[in-house]
Amino acid sequence: MKTKHFILPILTIAFILASCEKNVENTVDKNQTAERDIFYSVSDIPGKPNLSGTTAHLSTEAEWDRLLDRFCEMTMDGEQVTFCNTNPSAGTKGFKDGTNTPTTIHTQNREELKAWMKAMEKAGKTINVTYDDSTGTWNGAAYTNFNPQMEQAEAISCTGTLILTGIPVIDEPIAGTVWAIQTNDDSVFILTFHGMMMMSESDEPSTLLGGYEVTINGLASTHTDINGDNFSTLEISANEGDVIIFEK
């Protein structure tokens, strides 16, 4: 048996400073106070989950705009960026957000992408963005954030095999798969981190992670998709010093 240890780094609070000098036309006053906490996770291999991330505390629209520019540049460097607002407003916590903006985007226009990301963040969704260097196209997908409500979640220790499974349809179908753990009794728990599912654009498990037996502590929750079918999520408990052990 071979065992691999993936140590979860300490999650840090980052105060985002200026990272881009490009002027952006925007009708919003960029000095306007607009506090938000954005948790983001970056993977240098799209589809491979990253079980760590950073929370950026933003105080103004200008800081928010600069962070989105930084996300654009990260994806252009070949990284996958996934992010969400950890404290969405009370009006954006439901599955139905009422926005007419599509939950997916394919564009070569940075400003169009940033406007879309802002709309999806305002709707309380998780946003996943990649960049296709061969076509110069950004690809974005947004979906419901499954951060568990404490009174509705159950703390469990779950042992099973890492698999890729279909993305639950809450608003509209999204292509791709997400990482999950399948137990010996064939129960499937979609893994989340700060409520964010771990997306993969492929349905072929990574040779680094697919098929490994894992034991993960977390909060289990039950949700209902657009067809009325139930599915389960497991919000990973990741504290300082935690180690997730993969065995195969």
PDB file of C-alpha atoms in Angstrom:
ATOM      1  CA  MET A   1       0.000   0.000   0.000  1.00  0.00           C
ATOM      2  CA  LYS A   2       1.285   3.439  -0.800  1.00  0.00           C
ATOM      3  CA  THR A   3       0.246   6.409   1.256  1.00  0.00           C
ATOM      4  CA  LYS A   4       0.356  10.046   0.291  1.00  0.00           C
ATOM      5  CA  HIS A   5      -0.074  12.902   2.737  1.00  0.00           C
ATOM      6  CA  PHE A   6      -1.487  16.194   1.536  1.00  0.00           C
ATOM      7  CA  ILE A   7      -0.987  18.832   4.206  1.00  0.00           C
ATOM      8  CA  LEU A   8      -3.532  21.597   4.190  1.00  0.00           C
ATOM      9  CA  PRO A   9      -1.748  24.963   4.510  1.00  0.00           C
ATOM     10  CA  ILE A  10      -2.983  27.517   7.012  1.00  0.00           C
ATOM     11  CA  LEU A  11      -5.721  29.653   5.532  1.00  0.00           C
ATOM     12  CA  THR A  12      -4.599  33.273   5.686  1.00  0.00           C
ATOM     13  CA  ILE A  13      -6.315  36.619   5.548  1.00  0.00           C
ATOM     14  CA  ALA A  14      -4.863  38.702   2.734  1.00  0.00           C
ATOM     15  CA  PHE A  15      -5.370  42.408   2.291  1.00  0.00           C
ATOM     16  CA  ILE A  16      -5.345  42.848  -1.469  1.00  0.00           C
ATOM     17  CA  LEU A  17      -3.198  45.724  -2.697  1.00  0.00           C
ATOM     18  CA  ALA A  18      -2.948  47.192  -6.175  1.00  0.00           C
ATOM     19  CA  SER A  19      -2.028  44.492  -8.670  1.00  0.00           C
ATOM     20  CA  CYS A  20      -3.017  46.021 -11.961  1.00  0.00           C
ATOM     21  CA  GLU A  21      -2.628  49.501 -13.408  1.00  0.00           C
ATOM     22  CA  LYS A  22      -5.141  49.058 -16.196  1.00  0.00           C
ATOM     23  CA  ASN A  23      -7.882  51.679 -16.076  1.00  0.00           C
ATOM     24  CA  VAL A  24     -11.370  50.223 -16.139  1.00  0.00           C
ATOM     25  CA  GLU A  25     -14.419  52.213 -17.106  1.00  0.00           C
ATOM     26  CA  ASN A  26     -17.122  51.672 -14.531  1.00  0.00           C
ATOM     27  CA  THR A  27     -20.104  53.732 -13.499  1.00  0.00           C
ATOM     28  CA  VAL A  28     -19.670  52.589  -9.890  1.00  0.00           C
ATOM     29  CA  ASP A  29     -17.735  54.884  -7.560  1.00  0.00           C
ATOM     30  CA  LYS A  30     -14.621  52.811  -6.902  1.00  0.00           C
ATOM     31  CA  ASN A  31     -13.985  54.588  -3.612  1.00  0.00           C
ATOM     32  CA  GLN A  32     -17.411  53.526  -2.425  1.00  0.00           C
ATOM     33  CA  THR A  33     -17.320  51.398   0.718  1.00  0.00           C
ATOM     34  CA  ALA A  34     -18.369  47.867  -0.152  1.00  0.00           C
ATOM     35  CA  GLU A  35     -16.964  45.362   2.304  1.00  0.00           C
ATOM     36  CA  ARG A  36     -16.834  41.726   1.281  1.00  0.00           C
ATOM     37  CA  ASP A  37     -14.790  38.650   2.183  1.00  0.00           C
ATOM     38  CA  ILE A  38     -13.816  36.647  -0.897  1.00  0.00           C
ATOM     39  CA  PHE A  39     -12.439  33.152  -0.386  1.00  0.00           C
ATOM     40  CA  TYR A  40     -10.527  31.883  -3.411  1.00  0.00           C
ATOM     41  CA  SER A  41      -8.685  28.698  -4.274  1.00  0.00           C
ATOM     42  CA  VAL A  42      -6.148  28.401  -7.097  1.00  0.00           C
ATOM     43  CA  SER A  43      -5.054  25.175  -8.778  1.00  0.00           C
ATOM     44  CA  ASP A  44      -2.146  25.038 -11.191  1.00  0.00           C
ATOM     45  CA  ILE A  45      -3.720  21.954 -12.784  1.00  0.00           C
ATOM     46  CA  PRO A  46      -7.367  22.591 -13.814  1.00  0.00           C
ATOM     47  CA  GLY A  47      -9.554  19.802 -12.465  1.00  0.00           C
ATOM     48  CA  LYS A  48      -7.205  18.874  -9.627  1.00  0.00           C
ATOM     49  CA  PRO A  49      -8.754  19.981  -6.327  1.00  0.00           C
ATOM     50  CA  ASN A  50      -6.876  22.379  -4.101  1.00  0.00           C
ATOM     51  CA  LEU A  51      -7.927  21.942  -0.470  1.00  0.00           C
ATOM     52  CA  SER A  52      -6.584  25.293   0.633  1.00  0.00           C
ATOM     53  CA  GLY A  53      -7.111  28.917  -0.201  1.00  0.00           C
ATOM     54  CA  THR A  54      -7.026  32.542   0.857  1.00  0.00           C
ATOM     55  CA  THR A  55      -9.650  34.934   2.185  1.00  0.00           C
ATOM     56  CA  ALA A  56      -9.315  38.476   0.867  1.00  0.00           C
ATOM     57  CA  HIS A  57     -10.998  41.183   2.946  1.00  0.00           C
ATOM     58  CA  LEU A  58     -12.057  43.974   0.594  1.00  0.00           C
ATOM     59  CA  SER A  59     -13.311  47.379   1.669  1.00  0.00           C
ATOM     60  CA  THR A  60     -14.014  49.194  -1.622  1.00  0.00           C
ATOM     61  CA  GLU A  61     -15.201  48.571  -5.156  1.00  0.00           C
ATOM     62  CA  ALA A  62     -11.708  49.477  -6.386  1.00  0.00           C
ATOM     63  CA  GLU A  63     -10.171  46.638  -4.365  1.00  0.00           C
ATOM     64  CA  TRP A  64     -12.812  44.255  -5.690  1.00  0.00           C
ATOM     65  CA  ASP A  65     -12.056  45.346  -9.258  1.00  0.00           C
ATOM     66  CA  ARG A  66      -8.307  44.808  -8.763  1.00  0.00           C
ATOM     67  CA  LEU A  67      -8.885  41.342  -7.321  1.00  0.00           C
ATOM     68  CA  LEU A  68     -10.964  40.370 -10.360  1.00  0.00           C
ATOM     69  CA  ASP A  69      -8.152  41.608 -12.614  1.00  0.00           C
ATOM     70  CA  ARG A  70      -5.777  39.438 -10.616  1.00  0.00           C
ATOM     71  CA  PHE A  71      -8.054  36.430 -11.154  1.00  0.00           C
ATOM     72  CA  CYS A  72      -8.025  37.114 -14.913  1.00  0.00           C
ATOM     73  CA  GLU A  73      -4.230  37.157 -14.924  1.00  0.00           C
ATOM     74  CA  MET A  74      -3.977  33.981 -12.834  1.00  0.00           C
ATOM     75  CA  THR A  75      -6.110  32.091 -15.329  1.00  0.00           C
ATOM     76  CA  MET A  76      -4.046  33.446 -18.231  1.00  0.00           C
ATOM     77  CA  ASP A  77      -1.039  31.873 -16.504  1.00  0.00           C
ATOM     78  CA  GLY A  78      -2.746  28.482 -16.768  1.00  0.00           C
ATOM     79  CA  GLU A  79      -4.353  28.312 -13.339  1.00  0.00           C
ATOM     80  CA  GLN A  80      -7.929  27.523 -12.381  1.00  0.00           C
ATOM     81  CA  VAL A  81      -9.542  30.007  -9.999  1.00  0.00           C
ATOM     82  CA  THR A  82     -12.581  29.243  -7.853  1.00  0.00           C
ATOM     83  CA  PHE A  83     -14.035  31.820  -5.483  1.00  0.00           C
ATOM     84  CA  CYS A  84     -17.067  32.883  -3.485  1.00  0.00           C
ATOM     85  CA  ASN A  85     -18.250  35.513  -1.018  1.00  0.00           C
ATOM     86  CA  THR A  86     -18.082  33.890   2.416  1.00  0.00           C
ATOM     87  CA  ASN A  87     -20.753  36.230   3.787  1.00  0.00           C
ATOM     88  CA  PRO A  88     -23.326  36.782   1.041  1.00  0.00           C
ATOM     89  CA  SER A  89     -26.189  39.103   1.839  1.00  0.00           C
ATOM     90  CA  ALA A  90     -29.388  37.618   3.183  1.00  0.00           C
ATOM     91  CA  GLY A  91     -31.058  38.122  -0.187  1.00  0.00           C
ATOM     92  CA  THR A  92     -28.544  35.973  -2.064  1.00  0.00           C
ATOM     93  CA  LYS A  93     -28.445  32.835   0.071  1.00  0.00           C
ATOM     94  CA  GLY A  94     -31.316  31.054  -1.651  1.00  0.00           C
ATOM     95  CA  PHE A  95     -31.012  28.743  -4.648  1.00  0.00           C
ATOM     96  CA  LYS A  96     -33.053  31.067  -6.859  1.00  0.00           C
ATOM     97  CA  ASP A  97     -31.364  34.431  -7.163  1.00  0.00           C
ATOM     98  CA  GLY A  98     -33.646  36.041  -9.728  1.00  0.00           C
ATOM     99  CA  THR A  99     -30.811  37.222 -11.975  1.00  0.00           C
ATOM    100  CA  ASN A 100     -31.190  37.014 -15.747  1.00  0.00           C
ATOM    101  CA  THR A 101     -27.424  36.673 -16.228  1.00  0.00           C
ATOM    102  CA  PRO A 102     -26.468  33.197 -17.567  1.00  0.00           C
ATOM    103  CA  THR A 103     -24.505  31.020 -15.148  1.00  0.00           C
ATOM    104  CA  THR A 104     -21.875  30.219 -17.788  1.00  0.00           C
ATOM    105  CA  ILE A 105     -19.735  32.451 -19.989  1.00  0.00           C
ATOM    106  CA  HIS A 106     -17.241  32.069 -22.839  1.00  0.00           C
ATOM    107  CA  THR A 107     -15.597  35.330 -23.793  1.00  0.00           C
ATOM    108  CA  GLN A 108     -12.375  36.899 -25.047  1.00  0.00           C
ATOM    109  CA  ASN A 109     -13.309  40.224 -23.440  1.00  0.00           C
ATOM    110  CA  ARG A 110     -11.858  40.769 -19.959  1.00  0.00           C
ATOM    111  CA  GLU A 111     -14.366  43.485 -19.031  1.00  0.00           C
ATOM    112  CA  GLU A 112     -17.266  41.254 -20.038  1.00  0.00           C
ATOM    113  CA  LEU A 113     -15.840  38.476 -17.874  1.00  0.00           C
ATOM    114  CA  LYS A 114     -15.381  40.801 -14.891  1.00  0.00           C
ATOM    115  CA  ALA A 115     -18.949  42.108 -15.214  1.00  0.00           C
ATOM    116  CA  TRP A 116     -20.200  38.518 -15.272  1.00  0.00           C
ATOM    117  CA  MET A 117     -18.124  37.578 -12.205  1.00  0.00           C
ATOM    118  CA  LYS A 118     -19.533  40.582 -10.340  1.00  0.00           C
ATOM    119  CA  ALA A 119     -23.095  39.563 -11.210  1.00  0.00           C
ATOM    120  CA  MET A 120     -22.504  35.986 -10.072  1.00  0.00           C
ATOM    121  CA  GLU A 121     -20.870  37.103  -6.801  1.00  0.00           C
ATOM    122  CA  LYS A 122     -23.809  39.426  -6.158  1.00  0.00           C
ATOM    123  CA  ALA A 123     -26.118  36.451  -6.677  1.00  0.00           C
ATOM    124  CA  GLY A 124     -24.257  34.563  -3.945  1.00  0.00           C
ATOM    125  CA  LYS A 125     -22.795  31.890  -6.214  1.00  0.00           C
ATOM    126  CA  THR A 126     -19.477  30.084  -6.429  1.00  0.00           C
ATOM    127  CA  ILE A 127     -17.535  31.080  -9.561  1.00  0.00           C
ATOM    128  CA  ASN A 128     -15.054  28.883 -11.420  1.00  0.00           C
ATOM    129  CA  VAL A 129     -12.874  30.401 -14.187  1.00  0.00           C
ATOM    130  CA  THR A 130     -10.284  28.979 -16.594  1.00  0.00           C
ATOM    131  CA  TYR A 131      -8.555  30.316 -19.711  1.00  0.00           C
ATOM    132  CA  ASP A 132      -7.988  28.600 -23.052  1.00  0.00           C
ATOM    133  CA  ASP A 133      -4.664  29.915 -24.309  1.00  0.00           C
ATOM    134  CA  SER A 134      -5.179  28.399 -27.751  1.00  0.00           C
ATOM    135  CA  THR A 135      -8.261  30.534 -28.420  1.00  0.00           C
ATOM    136  CA  GLY A 136      -7.736  33.398 -25.972  1.00  0.00           C
ATOM    137  CA  THR A 137     -11.078  32.580 -24.350  1.00  0.00           C
ATOM    138  CA  TRP A 138     -12.100  32.709 -20.712  1.00  0.00           C
ATOM    139  CA  ASN A 139     -14.540  30.018 -19.609  1.00  0.00           C
ATOM    140  CA  GLY A 140     -16.621  30.626 -16.502  1.00  0.00           C
ATOM    141  CA  ALA A 141     -19.225  28.591 -14.659  1.00  0.00           C
ATOM    142  CA  ALA A 142     -21.196  29.681 -11.605  1.00  0.00           C
ATOM    143  CA  TYR A 143     -23.257  27.497  -9.323  1.00  0.00           C
ATOM    144  CA  THR A 144     -25.035  27.479  -5.988  1.00  0.00           C
ATOM    145  CA  ASN A 145     -22.783  27.658  -2.950  1.00  0.00           C
ATOM    146  CA  PHE A 146     -23.448  24.790  -0.567  1.00  0.00           C
ATOM    147  CA  ASN A 147     -22.001  26.230   2.634  1.00  0.00           C
ATOM    148  CA  PRO A 148     -23.942  24.188   5.198  1.00  0.00           C
ATOM    149  CA  GLN A 149     -26.382  25.716   7.637  1.00  0.00           C
ATOM    150  CA  MET A 150     -25.153  24.542  11.019  1.00  0.00           C
ATOM    151  CA  GLU A 151     -28.600  23.614  12.300  1.00  0.00           C
ATOM    152  CA  GLN A 152     -29.219  21.421   9.256  1.00  0.00           C
ATOM    153  CA  ALA A 153     -25.796  19.727   9.050  1.00  0.00           C
ATOM    154  CA  GLU A 154     -24.434  16.607  10.736  1.00  0.00           C
ATOM    155  CA  ALA A 155     -20.795  16.220  11.761  1.00  0.00           C
ATOM    156  CA  ILE A 156     -19.470  12.902  10.437  1.00  0.00           C
ATOM    157  CA  SER A 157     -16.241  11.067   9.678  1.00  0.00           C
ATOM    158  CA  CYS A 158     -16.555   9.657   6.181  1.00  0.00           C
ATOM    159  CA  THR A 159     -14.386   6.904   4.671  1.00  0.00           C
ATOM    160  CA  GLY A 160     -14.598   6.025   0.997  1.00  0.00           C
ATOM    161  CA  THR A 161     -13.135   6.340  -2.479  1.00  0.00           C
ATOM    162  CA  LEU A 162     -12.528   9.576  -4.365  1.00  0.00           C
ATOM    163  CA  ILE A 163     -14.626   9.746  -7.546  1.00  0.00           C
ATOM    164  CA  LEU A 164     -15.871  12.299 -10.068  1.00  0.00           C
ATOM    165  CA  THR A 165     -19.637  12.725 -10.309  1.00  0.00           C
ATOM    166  CA  GLY A 166     -22.068  14.926 -12.211  1.00  0.00           C
ATOM    167  CA  ILE A 167     -22.752  18.515 -11.151  1.00  0.00           C
ATOM    168  CA  PRO A 168     -26.175  18.811  -9.470  1.00  0.00           C
ATOM    169  CA  VAL A 169     -28.625  20.836 -11.517  1.00  0.00           C
ATOM    170  CA  ILE A 170     -29.970  23.638  -9.336  1.00  0.00           C
ATOM    171  CA  ASP A 171     -30.531  26.495 -11.793  1.00  0.00           C
ATOM    172  CA  GLU A 172     -29.385  25.221 -15.204  1.00  0.00           C
ATOM    173  CA  PRO A 173     -27.092  22.390 -16.356  1.00  0.00           C
ATOM    174  CA  ILE A 174     -23.326  22.964 -16.122  1.00  0.00           C
ATOM    175  CA  ALA A 175     -20.886  20.816 -18.095  1.00  0.00           C
ATOM    176  CA  GLY A 176     -18.172  19.004 -16.173  1.00  0.00           C
ATOM    177  CA  THR A 177     -17.888  16.951 -13.028  1.00  0.00           C
ATOM    178  CA  VAL A 178     -17.120  17.497  -9.355  1.00  0.00           C
ATOM    179  CA  TRP A 179     -15.077  15.546  -6.812  1.00  0.00           C
ATOM    180  CA  ALA A 180     -16.966  13.362  -4.351  1.00  0.00           C
ATOM    181  CA  ILE A 181     -16.406  10.537  -1.887  1.00  0.00           C
ATOM    182  CA  GLN A 182     -18.236   7.227  -2.377  1.00  0.00           C
ATOM    183  CA  THR A 183     -18.641   5.070   0.723  1.00  0.00           C
ATOM    184  CA  ASN A 184     -18.784   1.296   0.936  1.00  0.00           C
ATOM    185  CA  ASP A 185     -22.598   1.388   0.985  1.00  0.00           C
ATOM    186  CA  ASP A 186     -22.514   3.393  -2.300  1.00  0.00           C
ATOM    187  CA  SER A 187     -23.532   6.671  -0.666  1.00  0.00           C
ATOM    188  CA  VAL A 188     -22.036   9.653  -2.510  1.00  0.00           C
ATOM    189  CA  PHE A 189     -21.069  12.916  -0.811  1.00  0.00           C
ATOM    190  CA  ILE A 190     -20.017  15.803  -3.043  1.00  0.00           C
ATOM    191  CA  LEU A 191     -17.002  17.463  -1.425  1.00  0.00           C
ATOM    192  CA  THR A 192     -17.155  21.175  -0.665  1.00  0.00           C
ATOM    193  CA  PHE A 193     -14.765  23.677   0.847  1.00  0.00           C
ATOM    194  CA  HIS A 194     -16.321  26.936   2.064  1.00  0.00           C
ATOM    195  CA  GLY A 195     -19.377  25.635   0.232  1.00  0.00           C
ATOM    196  CA  MET A 196     -17.467  25.465  -3.068  1.00  0.00           C
ATOM    197  CA  MET A 197     -17.598  22.252  -5.087  1.00  0.00           C
ATOM    198  CA  MET A 198     -14.306  21.114  -6.641  1.00  0.00           C
ATOM    199  CA  MET A 199     -14.920  21.163 -10.374  1.00  0.00           C
ATOM    200  CA  SER A 200     -13.201  19.231 -13.127  1.00  0.00           C
ATOM    201  CA  GLU A 201     -13.709  19.820 -16.834  1.00  0.00           C
ATOM    202  CA  SER A 202     -13.080  16.112 -17.419  1.00  0.00           C
ATOM    203  CA  ASP A 203     -14.958  12.998 -16.298  1.00  0.00           C
ATOM    204  CA  GLU A 204     -11.707  11.048 -16.088  1.00  0.00           C
ATOM    205  CA  PRO A 205     -10.315  10.976 -12.517  1.00  0.00           C
ATOM    206  CA  SER A 206      -6.843  12.411 -12.028  1.00  0.00           C
ATOM    207  CA  THR A 207      -4.229   9.683 -11.766  1.00  0.00           C
ATOM    208  CA  LEU A 208      -2.965  11.541  -8.698  1.00  0.00           C
ATOM    209  CA  LEU A 209      -6.233  11.341  -6.772  1.00  0.00           C
ATOM    210  CA  GLY A 210      -8.865   9.199  -8.482  1.00  0.00           C
ATOM    211  CA  GLY A 211      -9.507   5.867  -6.751  1.00  0.00           C
ATOM    212  CA  TYR A 212      -7.720   6.726  -3.511  1.00  0.00           C
ATOM    213  CA  GLU A 213      -9.390   5.704  -0.268  1.00  0.00           C
ATOM    214  CA  VAL A 214      -9.785   8.673   2.029  1.00  0.00           C
ATOM    215  CA  THR A 215     -11.111   9.512   5.454  1.00  0.00           C
ATOM    216  CA  ILE A 216     -12.502  13.030   5.747  1.00  0.00           C
ATOM    217  CA  ASN A 217     -14.156  14.760   8.669  1.00  0.00           C
ATOM    218  CA  GLY A 218     -16.825  17.282   7.841  1.00  0.00           C
ATOM    219  CA  LEU A 219     -20.419  18.446   7.917  1.00  0.00           C
ATOM    220  CA  ALA A 220     -22.888  16.401   5.883  1.00  0.00           C
ATOM    221  CA  SER A 221     -25.934  18.125   4.385  1.00  0.00           C
ATOM    222  CA  THR A 222     -28.802  17.084   2.122  1.00  0.00           C
ATOM    223  CA  HIS A 223     -30.003  19.253  -0.765  1.00  0.00           C
ATOM    224  CA  THR A 224     -32.631  18.971  -3.497  1.00  0.00           C
ATOM    225  CA  ASP A 225     -31.968  19.537  -7.196  1.00  0.00           C
ATOM    226  CA  ILE A 226     -34.248  21.085  -9.793  1.00  0.00           C
ATOM    227  CA  ASN A 227     -35.890  17.695 -10.478  1.00  0.00           C
ATOM    228  CA  GLY A 228     -36.739  17.114  -6.821  1.00  0.00           C
ATOM    229  CA  ASP A 229     -33.996  14.536  -6.290  1.00  0.00           C
ATOM    230  CA  ASN A 230     -31.876  14.641  -3.141  1.00  0.00           C
ATOM    231  CA  PHE A 231     -28.084  14.698  -3.066  1.00  0.00           C
ATOM    232  CA  SER A 232     -25.553  15.004  -0.252  1.00  0.00           C
ATOM    233  CA  THR A 233     -22.538  17.232   0.319  1.00  0.00           C
ATOM    234  CA  LEU A 234     -19.659  16.964   2.752  1.00  0.00           C
ATOM    235  CA  GLU A 235     -18.128  20.269   3.839  1.00  0.00           C
ATOM    236  CA  ILE A 236     -14.489  19.481   4.630  1.00  0.00           C
ATOM    237  CA  SER A 237     -13.340  20.477   8.088  1.00  0.00           C
ATOM    238  CA  ALA A 238      -9.899  22.003   7.510  1.00  0.00           C
ATOM    239  CA  ASN A 239      -8.201  23.475  10.541  1.00  0.00           C
ATOM    240  CA  GLU A 240      -4.595  24.351  11.219  1.00  0.00           C
ATOM    241  CA  GLY A 241      -2.496  21.188  11.267  1.00  0.00           C
ATOM    242  CA  ASP A 242      -5.089  18.969   9.542  1.00  0.00           C
ATOM    243  CA  VAL A 243      -3.814  16.220   7.260  1.00  0.00           C
ATOM    244  CA  ILE A 244      -5.968  14.296   4.783  1.00  0.00           C
ATOM    245  CA  ILE A 245      -4.518  10.841   4.091  1.00  0.00           C
ATOM    246  CA  PHE A 246      -5.022   9.211   0.700  1.00  0.00           C
ATOM    247  CA  GLU A 247      -4.456   5.448   0.497  1.00  0.00           C
ATOM    248  CA  LYS A 248      -4.466   3.206  -2.555  1.00  0.00           C
TER     249      LYS A 248
END
